[in-house]
Coordinates of C-alpha atoms and ligand atoms in Angstrom, one line a residue:
X1 CA -23.4 -16.3 42.6
X2 CA -20.9 -13.5 42.5
X3 CA -21.0 -10.9 45.2
X4 CA -22.8 -7.6 44.6
X5 CA -20.6 -4.5 44.8
X6 CA -22.2 -1.3 46.1
X7 CA -20.8 2.0 44.9
X8 CA -21.9 5.6 45.3
X9 CA -20.9 6.7 41.9
X10 CA -20.2 4.5 38.8
X11 CA -18.6 6.3 35.8
X12 CA -18.9 4.4 32.5
X13 CA -16.3 5.5 29.9
X14 CA -12.9 7.2 30.2
X15 CA -12.7 10.1 27.8
X16 CA -12.3 13.7 28.9
X17 CA -15.9 13.7 30.2
X18 CA -15.4 10.5 32.3
X19 CA -12.1 11.6 33.8
X20 CA -13.3 15.1 34.6
X21 CA -16.4 13.6 36.3
X22 CA -14.1 11.2 38.2
X23 CA -11.8 14.1 39.4
X24 CA -14.8 16.0 40.8
X25 CA -16.6 13.0 42.2
X26 CA -13.5 11.7 43.9
X27 CA -12.7 15.1 45.5
X28 CA -16.3 15.2 46.7
X29 CA -15.6 11.8 48.5
X30 CA -18.0 9.9 46.3
X31 CA -15.4 7.2 45.8
X32 CA -16.1 6.8 42.1
X33 CA -15.5 3.6 40.3
X34 CA -14.7 4.0 36.6
X35 CA -15.0 1.3 33.9
X36 CA -12.7 2.6 31.1
X37 CA -14.6 0.9 28.3
X38 CA -13.5 -0.7 25.0
X39 CA -11.2 2.2 24.1
X40 CA -9.5 3.5 27.3
X41 CA -9.0 7.3 26.9
X42 CA -11.7 7.5 24.2
X43 CA -11.6 9.2 20.8
X44 CA -8.6 11.4 21.7
X45 CA -6.3 8.4 21.8
X46 CA -6.7 8.3 18.0
X47 CA -5.6 11.8 17.4
X48 CA -2.1 13.2 17.3
X49 CA -1.5 16.6 18.6
X50 CA -4.2 18.4 20.6
X51 CA -3.5 22.1 20.3
X52 CA -6.9 23.6 21.3
X53 CA -7.3 22.3 24.9
X54 CA -6.6 25.3 27.2
X55 CA -3.6 24.9 29.5
X56 CA -1.3 23.3 27.0
X57 CA 0.5 26.2 25.3
X58 CA 2.8 23.8 23.4
X59 CA 0.1 21.3 22.6
X60 CA 0.0 17.7 23.8
X61 CA -0.7 14.4 22.1
X62 CA -4.1 12.9 22.6
X63 CA -2.8 9.7 24.3
X64 CA -0.5 11.8 26.6
X65 CA -3.4 14.0 27.6
X66 CA -5.5 11.0 28.5
X67 CA -2.7 9.5 30.6
X68 CA -2.5 12.8 32.5
X69 CA -6.2 12.9 33.1
X70 CA -6.1 9.3 34.3
X71 CA -3.3 10.1 36.7
X72 CA -5.2 13.1 38.0
X73 CA -8.3 11.0 38.6
X74 CA -6.2 8.3 40.4
X75 CA -4.5 10.9 42.5
X76 CA -7.8 11.4 44.2
X77 CA -8.4 7.7 44.5
X78 CA -10.7 7.0 41.7
X79 CA -10.9 3.3 41.2
X80 CA -10.1 3.1 37.5
X81 CA -10.8 -0.4 36.0
X82 CA -9.8 -1.8 32.7
X83 CA -13.1 -3.4 31.5
X84 CA -16.5 -2.4 30.3
X85 CA -20.1 -2.5 31.3
X86 CA -22.1 -4.9 29.2
X87 CA -25.6 -4.5 30.6
X88 CA -27.6 -2.2 32.8
X89 CA -31.0 -2.3 34.6
X90 CA -32.2 1.1 35.6
X91 CA -35.8 0.0 36.2
X92 CA -35.7 0.1 40.0
X93 CA -34.4 2.6 42.7
X94 CA -31.0 0.9 42.6
X95 CA -29.0 1.2 39.3
X96 CA -27.7 -2.2 38.4
X97 CA -24.8 -2.6 36.0
X98 CA -22.8 -5.6 35.0
X99 CA -19.2 -5.6 34.0
X100 CA -17.5 -7.8 31.4
X101 CA -15.8 -9.8 34.1
X102 CA -19.3 -10.7 35.6
X103 CA -19.1 -8.2 38.5
X104 CA -22.6 -6.9 39.4
X105 CA -22.6 -3.4 40.6
X106 CA -25.4 -1.5 42.4
X107 CA -24.7 2.2 42.0
X108 CA -26.5 5.1 43.8
X109 CA -25.5 7.3 40.9
X110 CA -24.3 6.5 37.4
X111 CA -22.5 8.9 35.1
X112 CA -22.7 7.8 31.4
X113 CA -19.6 9.1 29.5
X114 CA -19.4 6.5 26.8
X115 CA -18.8 9.0 24.0
X116 CA -19.4 8.5 20.3
X117 CA -17.5 6.9 17.6
X118 CA -16.8 8.6 14.3
X119 CA -17.9 6.5 11.4
X120 CA -15.3 5.7 8.8
X121 CA -15.6 4.3 5.2
X122 CA -13.8 1.1 6.3
X123 CA -11.3 1.1 3.5
X124 CA -8.0 -0.7 4.3
X125 CA -5.9 2.3 3.1
X126 CA -8.1 4.7 5.2
X127 CA -7.6 2.7 8.3
X128 CA -3.9 2.3 7.6
X129 CA -3.2 6.1 7.5
X130 CA -5.6 6.7 10.4
X131 CA -3.8 4.3 12.7
X132 CA -0.4 5.5 11.5
X133 CA -1.1 9.1 12.1
X134 CA -0.4 10.0 8.5
X135 CA -3.2 12.2 7.1
X136 CA -6.6 10.7 7.8
X137 CA -8.9 12.4 10.3
X138 CA -12.6 12.5 11.3
X139 CA -12.3 15.9 13.0
X140 CA -11.4 19.0 11.0
X141 CA -11.5 21.3 14.0
X142 CA -9.0 19.1 15.7
X143 CA -6.6 18.4 12.9
X144 CA -7.3 20.9 10.1
X145 CA -4.5 23.2 11.3
X146 CA -1.9 20.6 10.4
X147 CA -2.9 21.0 6.7
X148 CA -2.8 24.7 6.5
X149 CA -1.5 25.9 3.1
X150 CA -2.1 22.4 1.7
X151 CA -4.8 20.6 -0.3
X152 CA -7.4 18.3 1.5
X153 CA -10.3 16.1 0.6
X154 CA -13.4 15.6 2.7
X155 CA -16.0 12.9 2.2
X156 CA -19.6 13.4 3.3
X157 CA -22.6 15.6 2.5
X158 CA -24.3 16.3 5.8
X159 CA -24.2 19.4 8.0
X160 CA -20.9 18.2 9.6
X161 CA -19.2 17.7 6.3
X162 CA -20.3 21.2 5.1
X163 CA -19.2 22.8 8.3
X164 CA -15.9 21.0 8.3
X165 CA -15.3 21.7 4.6
X166 CA -15.9 25.4 5.3
X167 CA -13.6 25.3 8.3
X168 CA -10.9 23.6 6.1
X169 CA -11.4 26.1 3.3
X170 CA -10.0 28.9 5.5
X171 CA -6.8 27.0 6.2
X172 CA -6.2 25.0 3.1
X173 CA -5.5 26.1 -0.5
X174 CA -8.1 23.8 -1.8
X175 CA -10.8 21.5 -0.4
X176 CA -12.4 18.8 -2.5
X177 CA -15.7 17.4 -1.2
X178 CA -16.8 14.0 -2.2
X179 CA -20.6 13.5 -2.3
X180 CA -21.8 10.0 -3.0
X181 CA -25.2 11.0 -4.4
X182 CA -26.2 13.9 -6.7
X183 CA -27.3 16.1 -3.8
X184 CA -26.4 17.2 -0.3
X185 CA -28.1 15.8 2.8
X186 CA -27.1 19.1 4.6
X187 CA -29.5 21.9 5.2
X188 CA -29.9 24.4 2.3
X189 CA -28.0 27.1 4.0
X190 CA -25.0 24.9 4.9
X191 CA -24.9 23.4 1.4
X192 CA -25.0 26.9 -0.2
X193 CA -22.2 28.1 2.0
X194 CA -19.8 25.4 0.6
X195 CA -21.1 25.9 -2.9
X196 CA -20.3 29.6 -2.7
X197 CA -16.8 29.1 -1.4
X198 CA -14.2 29.6 -4.1
X199 CA -11.7 27.1 -3.0
X200 CA -14.1 24.2 -2.3
X201 CA -14.7 21.9 -5.2
X202 CA -17.7 19.6 -4.9
X203 CA -17.7 16.3 -6.8
X204 CA -21.2 14.7 -6.8
X205 CA -21.8 11.0 -7.5
X206 CA -18.3 10.3 -6.3
X207 CA -17.0 7.4 -4.2
X208 CA -13.7 6.9 -2.6
X209 CA -11.8 3.9 -4.0
X210 CA -8.5 4.2 -2.1
X211 CA -6.5 6.6 0.0
X212 CA -3.1 6.9 -1.6
X213 CA 0.3 7.5 0.0
X214 CA 3.9 6.4 0.4
X215 CA 3.3 4.5 3.6
X216 CA 4.3 7.5 5.7
X217 CA 1.6 10.0 4.7
X218 CA -1.3 10.6 2.4
X219 CA -0.6 12.0 -1.1
X220 CA -3.9 11.7 -2.8
X221 CA -7.3 9.9 -3.1
X222 CA -8.4 7.6 -5.9
X223 CA -12.1 8.3 -6.6
X224 CA -14.7 6.9 -9.0
X225 CA -17.7 8.6 -10.5
X226 CA -20.5 6.2 -9.8
X227 CA -22.5 7.3 -12.9
X228 CA -19.8 7.4 -15.6
X229 CA -17.5 4.8 -13.9
X230 CA -14.6 7.1 -14.5
X231 CA -11.7 7.0 -12.0
X232 CA -9.4 9.9 -11.2
X233 CA -6.8 10.8 -8.6
X234 CA -7.1 14.0 -6.4
X235 CA -3.8 15.1 -4.9
X236 CA -4.0 15.9 -1.2
X237 CA -2.1 15.6 2.1
X238 CA -5.2 15.3 4.3
X239 CA -8.2 13.1 4.0
X240 CA -11.2 14.0 6.2
X241 CA -14.1 11.7 6.9
X242 CA -17.3 13.4 7.9
X243 CA -20.0 10.8 7.4
X244 CA -21.5 10.9 10.9
X245 CA -21.0 9.7 14.4
X246 CA -22.5 6.8 16.3
X247 CA -23.1 7.5 20.0
X248 CA -22.2 4.5 22.2
X249 CA -25.5 4.2 23.9
X250 CA -26.9 0.8 22.8
X251 CA -26.8 -0.7 26.3
X252 CA -28.9 2.1 27.7
X253 CA -31.7 2.2 25.2
X254 CA -34.3 0.2 27.2
X255 CA -34.1 2.7 30.1
X256 CA -32.7 6.1 28.9
X257 CA -34.5 8.4 26.5
X258 CA -32.5 8.6 23.3
X259 CA -33.2 10.8 20.2
X260 CA -33.8 9.2 16.8
X261 CA -30.1 8.9 16.1
X262 CA -29.2 7.4 19.5
X263 CA -27.9 10.4 21.4
X264 CA -29.0 10.6 25.0
X265 CA -31.6 13.3 25.7
X266 CA -31.2 15.6 28.6
X267 CA -34.3 15.5 30.9
X268 CA -33.7 19.1 32.0
X269 CA -31.8 21.5 29.7
X270 CA -28.8 23.1 31.4
X271 CA -28.2 20.0 33.6
X272 CA -26.7 16.6 33.1
X273 CA -29.9 14.8 34.2
X274 CA -31.3 11.9 32.1
X275 CA -34.9 10.7 32.5
X276 CA -33.7 8.2 35.2
X277 CA -33.1 9.9 38.6
X278 CA -29.5 9.3 39.7
X279 CA -28.3 8.7 36.1
X280 CA -26.4 11.5 34.5
X281 CA -24.7 12.0 31.2
X282 CA -21.6 13.8 30.1
X283 CA -19.8 14.2 26.8
X284 CA -20.4 13.1 23.3
X285 CA -23.0 10.5 24.0
X286 CA -25.4 13.4 24.4
X287 CA -23.6 16.0 22.2
X288 CA -24.0 16.0 18.5
X289 CA -23.2 19.7 18.1
X290 CA -19.8 20.5 19.8
X291 CA -18.0 17.2 20.3
X292 CA -14.9 18.8 21.7
X293 CA -12.7 17.5 24.5
X294 CA -13.2 20.8 26.4
X295 CA -17.0 20.7 26.2
X296 CA -16.9 17.0 27.2
X297 CA -14.8 17.9 30.2
X298 CA -17.2 20.7 31.1
X299 CA -20.2 18.4 31.1
X300 CA -18.2 15.8 33.1
X301 CA -17.9 18.4 35.8
X302 CA -21.6 19.1 35.6
X303 CA -22.5 15.4 35.9
X304 CA -20.3 15.0 39.0
X305 CA -21.9 18.0 40.7
X306 CA -25.4 16.9 39.8
X307 CA -24.6 13.4 41.1
X308 CA -23.3 14.9 44.4
X309 CA -26.5 16.9 44.8
X310 CA -28.6 13.9 44.0
X311 CA -26.8 11.9 46.7
X312 CA -27.4 14.6 49.2
X313 CA -31.1 14.7 48.3
X314 CA -31.5 11.0 49.0
X315 CA -29.7 11.4 52.3
X316 CA -26.2 10.1 51.6
Ligands
NDP401 P1 -25.5 13.0 8.7 O1 -25.9 11.6 9.0 O2 -26.5 14.0 8.6 O3 -24.8 12.9 7.3 C1 -23.9 11.9 6.9 C2 -23.4 12.2 5.5 O4 -22.4 11.3 5.2 C3 -24.5 12.0 4.5 O5 -24.5 13.0 3.5 C4 -24.2 10.6 3.9 O6 -24.6 10.5 2.6 C5 -22.7 10.6 4.0 N1 -22.3 9.2 4.1 C6 -22.6 8.2 5.0 N2 -21.9 7.1 4.8 C7 -21.1 7.4 3.7 C8 -20.2 6.6 2.9 N3 -20.0 5.3 3.3 N4 -19.6 7.2 1.9 C9 -19.9 8.4 1.5 N5 -20.7 9.2 2.2 C10 -21.4 8.7 3.3 O7 -24.3 13.3 9.7 P2 -23.7 14.7 10.2 O8 -22.6 14.3 11.1 O9 -23.4 15.5 9.1 O10 -24.9 15.3 11.1 C11 -25.5 14.6 12.2 C12 -26.6 15.5 12.8 O11 -26.0 16.7 13.4 C13 -27.5 16.0 11.8 O12 -28.8 16.1 12.3 C14 -27.0 17.4 11.5 O13 -28.1 18.3 11.0 C15 -26.5 17.8 12.8 N6 -25.5 18.9 12.7 C16 -25.8 20.2 12.7 C17 -24.9 21.2 12.6 C18 -25.3 22.6 12.6 O14 -26.5 22.8 12.6 N7 -24.4 23.5 12.7 C19 -23.4 20.9 12.4 C20 -23.2 19.4 12.3 C21 -24.2 18.5 12.5 P3 -26.1 10.3 2.1 O15 -26.6 11.8 2.1 O16 -26.0 9.8 0.7 O17 -26.8 9.4 3.0

């Protein structure tokens, strides 16, 4: 049987929430151990330029910012590990977690910062331009600025899609919204807002067939009306996907209270506490509203401070 490793603070996930928690926990001498997860650096590693994180007047690329956060966490001796947690057992006083290499960890405190993943359509052309940084994005607030004065297309019909379409309409000359059914899912007020915006065109009963481009960047989208069967091409340089997010919380569901869409619920508003004493949450796995790097970092700080107070309360 492999040896059990005891740690004061285990951080699961390595986005801005996890690294900020690590910086604070390490400076408080909690000797944090971080498992980076399946996508070290988190969602920001799939974005290009980050221009809205305070402190970077000239902007920074997502991957570069995450390397800097990692370096800052390591500077204070965070034990950053490449690997992921596959299973947890939060039923007893000790929080048990298992890593993919078989290590069993008993943690006094756990900070969950596993984030969320944007859902994509899954089209080959969409994934190509997403990975090659050429015009596909799942975050209008992050990337809309790069398309100012240009035409964009956004797919989705929920509150996020409406909010993002409206955001884009202020930057772009034209925004075309692709709605797969003949109605919105979004709340009435959000749907009315996009319907009343002059430079937003809404195409109902419309599916995306292919994202078009020259291999370097997006130049349009081929769409199909799912009632008439008619296909047409919409010119655009940016293709935004706003069809929802999936919080990465599956491994916690037997122990941690989640809402109906899988987001972790705070046990006490204004804190990072979950329903399990000693287990805290930071970042997008509990945030379906803001989803920004800076808000994730803020809650990472809160989680580390709450964990430190919890350790003091149990006499560590
Ligand atoms: P939702 O799950 O509410 O909506 C997803 C939308 O994407 C739906 O319209 C869905 O279509 C569409 N969709 C899903 N898959 C596809 C696909 N493959 N092709 C085309 N369209 C697709 O997600 P949101 O992110 O919009 O919202 C999540 C939660 O956050 C909601 O509770 C929302 O109210 C809340 N929210 C609130 C905001 C606010 O109040 N300011 C802002 C943003 C979010 P269909 O309708 O046909 O299923």
